[in-house]
Amino acid sequence: MEEHRVGLREVVIHAWSWLNYKPVYSDSDNPGMPNRRAFPEANAMWVPEEDQKRLAAYKLLQAYDNNQAAELAEAGGDLHAREKREFGDPAMFIDTVMANVLGREQTITVAGADTDSEQPTPDETMAARVQELLRNWAEAELLPMRVQQTERKAVTLGDGVYRLAWEPGKMRPVLRVHDPGFYFPILPEDGDAGDYPTRVHFAWELPADERRGIKARLRRITYELDWIRPATASGVDATGRAVRAPLPGAGPDPDQPNAEVPPPLTPGDLYYPETGAIARQYPWNDGPSYVTCYLTDATWILEDIKGNPDVDSLPLEAATFATRGDGEVLDHLDLLLDFIPVIHLPNTVPPAEEHWGQSSLAKVLQIFDELTSTDTDSARASATTGAPMIGLWGKAADSRMEVQSIQAGMLLKLGEGGGMQALDTSRNLAELRNRTHDLEDRAAKVARLPAVALGTIDPSQAPSGYAMDVSLGPLDALIASMRLARDHKYALLLKMVQRLYIGSQHPDWAGIRVQPARLVFGSYKPTDKAAVLELAATGVEKGVLSLETAVQMLTEAGFPIEDAQREIERIQARQFEKARALADATGDTKLVGDFLGVAVTEPDPADAPPPQLPPAGNEAAPAAEEDDEEGQQGNGGNE
């Protein structure tokens, strides 16, 4: 956050100050803070002051996505806001950006898994196995749908949040998507806010239910990295509240009555009396670790919270703790992990020492407001154009006729000197339409979304493929930056999935080490499939492209090729002319069989049939000799 002082006025620049122009965003009684009437949730007692602007920004951006910005402005005091038209332009921009970021498909890849070697190394075999297991997990956990849910939050609000948890019933890690408005990380005050936090809260209010006699409550789920402490078990306190209590110790050793009694330990932990530290060897680490992740799921009745605590300082003695399905009380439950299974996904690369991303609507929000005003004016102008105002003058032939409105098919008889004139507003409507087109082009330029990406270009007027590729240059830079912000986050997500599987001792993951995995996004550019097919075929025919490169080009263009190597084998199995040329060039029938994908068995010399010699005393031999003598005599006579 930066502060700039101009005269006696203080200008504060922060991650959401681009919304300061909105009257509904700021409270006139408390400048710099969200409007209490429009954003009561952001002004809740337990919300930290530094998070109030963020929560208000989330609600305002969500209103734009749902065509409710005018409704929110009315709640902030704008009595004429409901008259404004909202036609879904922000939602269209969000959908377009999200589709381009994700590409046509998302694929989990592990380095070294896709090898063509006939005898892969042990590392390549393990990489292929981990890739297969991760893809099976993604299919069971509906990962593409979860990614769509989170990415829409990230593009719209600037941030998205994943949470992982091991589910014993399903025997796999489950992936949950959370609204970033429930996400409260405790960021270091003297460090880099971009670092991974060591304590994270998910908190939200539960409304009262008068019919069931339930009061308004506050629920908070906390993940915290802390030193490994002695083992605990589920129990109850003096009031009957479910809590976790330390296990009883083993007692003093009779042989060494003066020795220090070690605390109760979780199986596998090691206690060091000289330092009092407890260490644990996690299966994914080379050395022992001294930290673990604790989970707490607590609920408070709002009226029981005294004082003015924020989400990080709520009194645990006034809370009730949830109980997991296996009976474990979620009061500082040791998860046996040395990481927090929460992934914060920023929409953009955060500034240095910042934690939060920026919405894709941030730079164009004022243009959308101008579009809303122009659309409202166009609606009013179209009303007077379709049903124009008409003026009549002169004395009517029938003095009893008094016209209040003109309808289709109406006959008006006017006396001498009478006349009629309609107010033509069609020119104003045309200008407003041009104004709308200019604003749309301006928004697309600022958002770096060319017409070809928005789908507003006329296909009959499409330029050449090269011109289209050049026009996509700003979009290429935008998507590259947004994917950079996501790349290591999804790599971290897949690493956590592997660790949860290995830590749970799942039989399919026995003997497997954590492998570097990535979620690769597909191509987002519009392609001319016919041109790509012709280019690939010509390149292979002329010998300037390999068959592998050509198949890769077709895959990126959107052709239904599931397995590139299998596709290459199918193509080669039908290239008989090239197989004949290969046989003529090498004379190796086995090599030709490998090219065609068929097995060729060479004959064994030991199995060859013996030669058939003529039997002894055959009369054919002397006859042949006589013929030879006659031939020689004949030749001699000629000589």
PDB file of N, CA and C in Angstrom, residues 99-147:
ATOM      1  N   ALA A  99     -11.923 -18.510 -20.959  1.00  0.00           N
ATOM      2  CA  ALA A  99     -11.767 -19.522 -21.999  1.00  0.00           C
ATOM      3  C   ALA A  99     -10.384 -19.469 -22.625  1.00  0.00           C
ATOM      4  N   ASN A 100      -9.839 -18.269 -22.807  1.00  0.00           N
ATOM      5  CA  ASN A 100      -8.511 -18.161 -23.398  1.00  0.00           C
ATOM      6  C   ASN A 100      -7.424 -18.619 -22.435  1.00  0.00           C
ATOM      7  N   VAL A 101      -7.593 -18.346 -21.165  1.00  0.00           N
ATOM      8  CA  VAL A 101      -6.587 -18.768 -20.192  1.00  0.00           C
ATOM      9  C   VAL A 101      -6.536 -20.284 -20.097  1.00  0.00           C
ATOM     10  N   LEU A 102      -7.694 -20.936 -20.041  1.00  0.00           N
ATOM     11  CA  LEU A 102      -7.734 -22.386 -19.879  1.00  0.00           C
ATOM     12  C   LEU A 102      -7.421 -23.126 -21.171  1.00  0.00           C
ATOM     13  N   GLY A 103      -7.677 -22.520 -22.329  1.00  0.00           N
ATOM     14  CA  GLY A 103      -7.468 -23.225 -23.586  1.00  0.00           C
ATOM     15  C   GLY A 103      -8.549 -24.260 -23.838  1.00  0.00           C
ATOM     16  N   ARG A 104      -8.339 -25.059 -24.877  1.00  0.00           N
ATOM     17  CA  ARG A 104      -9.354 -26.040 -25.256  1.00  0.00           C
ATOM     18  C   ARG A 104      -9.386 -27.230 -24.305  1.00  0.00           C
ATOM     19  N   GLU A 105      -8.262 -27.568 -23.693  1.00  0.00           N
ATOM     20  CA  GLU A 105      -8.225 -28.702 -22.778  1.00  0.00           C
ATOM     21  C   GLU A 105      -7.126 -28.459 -21.752  1.00  0.00           C
ATOM     22  N   GLN A 106      -7.200 -29.215 -20.653  1.00  0.00           N
ATOM     23  CA  GLN A 106      -6.193 -29.147 -19.596  1.00  0.00           C
ATOM     24  C   GLN A 106      -5.666 -30.569 -19.379  1.00  0.00           C
ATOM     25  N   THR A 107      -4.349 -30.706 -19.394  1.00  0.00           N
ATOM     26  CA  THR A 107      -3.720 -32.023 -19.346  1.00  0.00           C
ATOM     27  C   THR A 107      -2.674 -32.052 -18.239  1.00  0.00           C
ATOM     28  N   ILE A 108      -2.708 -33.108 -17.426  1.00  0.00           N
ATOM     29  CA  ILE A 108      -1.691 -33.325 -16.401  1.00  0.00           C
ATOM     30  C   ILE A 108      -0.511 -34.044 -17.035  1.00  0.00           C
ATOM     31  N   THR A 109       0.676 -33.486 -16.894  1.00  0.00           N
ATOM     32  CA  THR A 109       1.878 -34.085 -17.460  1.00  0.00           C
ATOM     33  C   THR A 109       2.945 -34.199 -16.377  1.00  0.00           C
ATOM     34  N   VAL A 110       3.734 -35.262 -16.460  1.00  0.00           N
ATOM     35  CA  VAL A 110       4.864 -35.493 -15.566  1.00  0.00           C
ATOM     36  C   VAL A 110       6.106 -35.623 -16.431  1.00  0.00           C
ATOM     37  N   ALA A 111       7.154 -34.910 -16.093  1.00  0.00           N
ATOM     38  CA  ALA A 111       8.387 -34.935 -16.883  1.00  0.00           C
ATOM     39  C   ALA A 111       8.947 -36.347 -16.951  1.00  0.00           C
ATOM     40  N   GLY A 112       9.215 -36.803 -18.183  1.00  0.00           N
ATOM     41  CA  GLY A 112       9.788 -38.121 -18.389  1.00  0.00           C
ATOM     42  C   GLY A 112       8.778 -39.229 -18.562  1.00  0.00           C
ATOM     43  N   ALA A 113       7.478 -38.907 -18.483  1.00  0.00           N
ATOM     44  CA  ALA A 113       6.461 -39.962 -18.577  1.00  0.00           C
ATOM     45  C   ALA A 113       6.231 -40.406 -20.012  1.00  0.00           C
ATOM     46  N   ASP A 114       6.218 -39.486 -20.940  1.00  0.00           N
ATOM     47  CA  ASP A 114       5.930 -39.803 -22.341  1.00  0.00           C
ATOM     48  C   ASP A 114       7.236 -40.093 -23.071  1.00  0.00           C
ATOM     49  N   THR A 115       7.709 -41.310 -22.944  1.00  0.00           N
ATOM     50  CA  THR A 115       8.944 -41.723 -23.599  1.00  0.00           C
ATOM     51  C   THR A 115       8.653 -42.800 -24.628  1.00  0.00           C
ATOM     52  N   ASP A 116       9.423 -42.782 -25.709  1.00  0.00           N
ATOM     53  CA  ASP A 116       9.255 -43.774 -26.777  1.00  0.00           C
ATOM     54  C   ASP A 116      10.270 -44.911 -26.654  1.00  0.00           C
ATOM     55  N   SER A 117      11.026 -44.918 -25.595  1.00  0.00           N
ATOM     56  CA  SER A 117      12.063 -45.935 -25.435  1.00  0.00           C
ATOM     57  C   SER A 117      11.437 -47.313 -25.208  1.00  0.00           C
ATOM     58  N   GLU A 118      12.026 -48.324 -25.865  1.00  0.00           N
ATOM     59  CA  GLU A 118      11.536 -49.685 -25.677  1.00  0.00           C
ATOM     60  C   GLU A 118      11.880 -50.213 -24.290  1.00  0.00           C
ATOM     61  N   GLN A 119      12.943 -49.701 -23.687  1.00  0.00           N
ATOM     62  CA  GLN A 119      13.345 -50.116 -22.346  1.00  0.00           C
ATOM     63  C   GLN A 119      13.491 -48.856 -21.482  1.00  0.00           C
ATOM     64  N   PRO A 120      12.373 -48.336 -20.954  1.00  0.00           N
ATOM     65  CA  PRO A 120      12.440 -47.103 -20.151  1.00  0.00           C
ATOM     66  C   PRO A 120      13.218 -47.326 -18.863  1.00  0.00           C
ATOM     67  N   THR A 121      13.827 -46.280 -18.392  1.00  0.00           N
ATOM     68  CA  THR A 121      14.572 -46.325 -17.139  1.00  0.00           C
ATOM     69  C   THR A 121      13.596 -46.396 -15.965  1.00  0.00           C
ATOM     70  N   PRO A 122      14.085 -46.761 -14.770  1.00  0.00           N
ATOM     71  CA  PRO A 122      13.183 -46.783 -13.599  1.00  0.00           C
ATOM     72  C   PRO A 122      12.530 -45.431 -13.325  1.00  0.00           C
ATOM     73  N   ASP A 123      13.271 -44.332 -13.539  1.00  0.00           N
ATOM     74  CA  ASP A 123      12.686 -43.004 -13.323  1.00  0.00           C
ATOM     75  C   ASP A 123      11.570 -42.730 -14.325  1.00  0.00           C
ATOM     76  N   GLU A 124      11.767 -43.124 -15.578  1.00  0.00           N
ATOM     77  CA  GLU A 124      10.720 -42.919 -16.581  1.00  0.00           C
ATOM     78  C   GLU A 124       9.502 -43.788 -16.283  1.00  0.00           C
ATOM     79  N   THR A 125       9.737 -44.982 -15.800  1.00  0.00           N
ATOM     80  CA  THR A 125       8.617 -45.864 -15.443  1.00  0.00           C
ATOM     81  C   THR A 125       7.810 -45.270 -14.291  1.00  0.00           C
ATOM     82  N   MET A 126       8.496 -44.726 -13.287  1.00  0.00           N
ATOM     83  CA  MET A 126       7.794 -44.124 -12.158  1.00  0.00           C
ATOM     84  C   MET A 126       7.047 -42.869 -12.590  1.00  0.00           C
ATOM     85  N   ALA A 127       7.662 -42.075 -13.461  1.00  0.00           N
ATOM     86  CA  ALA A 127       6.986 -40.868 -13.948  1.00  0.00           C
ATOM     87  C   ALA A 127       5.714 -41.222 -14.703  1.00  0.00           C
ATOM     88  N   ALA A 128       5.778 -42.253 -15.552  1.00  0.00           N
ATOM     89  CA  ALA A 128       4.586 -42.682 -16.277  1.00  0.00           C
ATOM     90  C   ALA A 128       3.505 -43.191 -15.331  1.00  0.00           C
ATOM     91  N   ARG A 129       3.918 -43.902 -14.286  1.00  0.00           N
ATOM     92  CA  ARG A 129       2.944 -44.413 -13.305  1.00  0.00           C
ATOM     93  C   ARG A 129       2.278 -43.279 -12.542  1.00  0.00           C
ATOM     94  N   VAL A 130       3.059 -42.278 -12.100  1.00  0.00           N
ATOM     95  CA  VAL A 130       2.487 -41.141 -11.377  1.00  0.00           C
ATOM     96  C   VAL A 130       1.558 -40.344 -12.285  1.00  0.00           C
ATOM     97  N   GLN A 131       1.930 -40.166 -13.542  1.00  0.00           N
ATOM     98  CA  GLN A 131       1.056 -39.453 -14.470  1.00  0.00           C
ATOM     99  C   GLN A 131      -0.279 -40.165 -14.635  1.00  0.00           C
ATOM    100  N   GLU A 132      -0.244 -41.473 -14.759  1.00  0.00           N
ATOM    101  CA  GLU A 132      -1.484 -42.239 -14.881  1.00  0.00           C
ATOM    102  C   GLU A 132      -2.339 -42.121 -13.615  1.00  0.00           C
ATOM    103  N   LEU A 133      -1.710 -42.213 -12.435  1.00  0.00           N
ATOM    104  CA  LEU A 133      -2.462 -42.127 -11.181  1.00  0.00           C
ATOM    105  C   LEU A 133      -3.058 -40.741 -10.991  1.00  0.00           C
ATOM    106  N   LEU A 134      -2.324 -39.684 -11.333  1.00  0.00           N
ATOM    107  CA  LEU A 134      -2.839 -38.327 -11.191  1.00  0.00           C
ATOM    108  C   LEU A 134      -4.001 -38.080 -12.150  1.00  0.00           C
ATOM    109  N   ARG A 135      -3.910 -38.613 -13.358  1.00  0.00           N
ATOM    110  CA  ARG A 135      -5.018 -38.437 -14.301  1.00  0.00           C
ATOM    111  C   ARG A 135      -6.255 -39.207 -13.847  1.00  0.00           C
ATOM    112  N   ASN A 136      -6.062 -40.364 -13.241  1.00  0.00           N
ATOM    113  CA  ASN A 136      -7.203 -41.098 -12.684  1.00  0.00           C
ATOM    114  C   ASN A 136      -7.838 -40.314 -11.535  1.00  0.00           C
ATOM    115  N   TRP A 137      -6.999 -39.709 -10.697  1.00  0.00           N
ATOM    116  CA  TRP A 137      -7.535 -38.880  -9.613  1.00  0.00           C
ATOM    117  C   TRP A 137      -8.311 -37.683 -10.162  1.00  0.00           C
ATOM    118  N   ALA A 138      -7.756 -37.048 -11.175  1.00  0.00           N
ATOM    119  CA  ALA A 138      -8.424 -35.878 -11.766  1.00  0.00           C
ATOM    120  C   ALA A 138      -9.779 -36.251 -12.342  1.00  0.00           C
ATOM    121  N   GLU A 139      -9.874 -37.425 -12.948  1.00  0.00           N
ATOM    122  CA  GLU A 139     -11.158 -37.857 -13.499  1.00  0.00           C
ATOM    123  C   GLU A 139     -12.158 -38.158 -12.386  1.00  0.00           C
ATOM    124  N   ALA A 140     -11.706 -38.822 -11.319  1.00  0.00           N
ATOM    125  CA  ALA A 140     -12.617 -39.143 -10.220  1.00  0.00           C
ATOM    126  C   ALA A 140     -13.044 -37.895  -9.458  1.00  0.00           C
ATOM    127  N   GLU A 141     -12.173 -36.917  -9.363  1.00  0.00           N
ATOM    128  CA  GLU A 141     -12.452 -35.716  -8.570  1.00  0.00           C
ATOM    129  C   GLU A 141     -13.054 -34.595  -9.411  1.00  0.00           C
ATOM    130  N   LEU A 142     -13.334 -34.850 -10.694  1.00  0.00           N
ATOM    131  CA  LEU A 142     -13.937 -33.847 -11.588  1.00  0.00           C
ATOM    132  C   LEU A 142     -13.075 -32.588 -11.636  1.00  0.00           C
ATOM    133  N   LEU A 143     -11.777 -32.773 -11.836  1.00  0.00           N
ATOM    134  CA  LEU A 143     -10.856 -31.646 -11.813  1.00  0.00           C
ATOM    135  C   LEU A 143     -11.184 -30.575 -12.847  1.00  0.00           C
ATOM    136  N   PRO A 144     -11.531 -30.901 -14.108  1.00  0.00           N
ATOM    137  CA  PRO A 144     -11.857 -29.816 -15.049  1.00  0.00           C
ATOM    138  C   PRO A 144     -12.987 -28.922 -14.560  1.00  0.00           C
ATOM    139  N   MET A 145     -13.995 -29.488 -13.926  1.00  0.00           N
ATOM    140  CA  MET A 145     -15.087 -28.672 -13.413  1.00  0.00           C
ATOM    141  C   MET A 145     -14.619 -27.798 -12.250  1.00  0.00           C
ATOM    142  N   ARG A 146     -13.794 -28.366 -11.344  1.00  0.00           N
ATOM    143  CA  ARG A 146     -13.265 -27.577 -10.227  1.00  0.00           C
ATOM    144  C   ARG A 146     -12.403 -26.423 -10.743  1.00  0.00           C
ATOM    145  N   VAL A 147     -11.620 -26.696 -11.780  1.00  0.00           N
ATOM    146  CA  VAL A 147     -10.784 -25.649 -12.350  1.00  0.00           C
ATOM    147  C   VAL A 147     -11.643 -24.543 -12.947  1.00  0.00           C
TER     148      VAL A 147
END
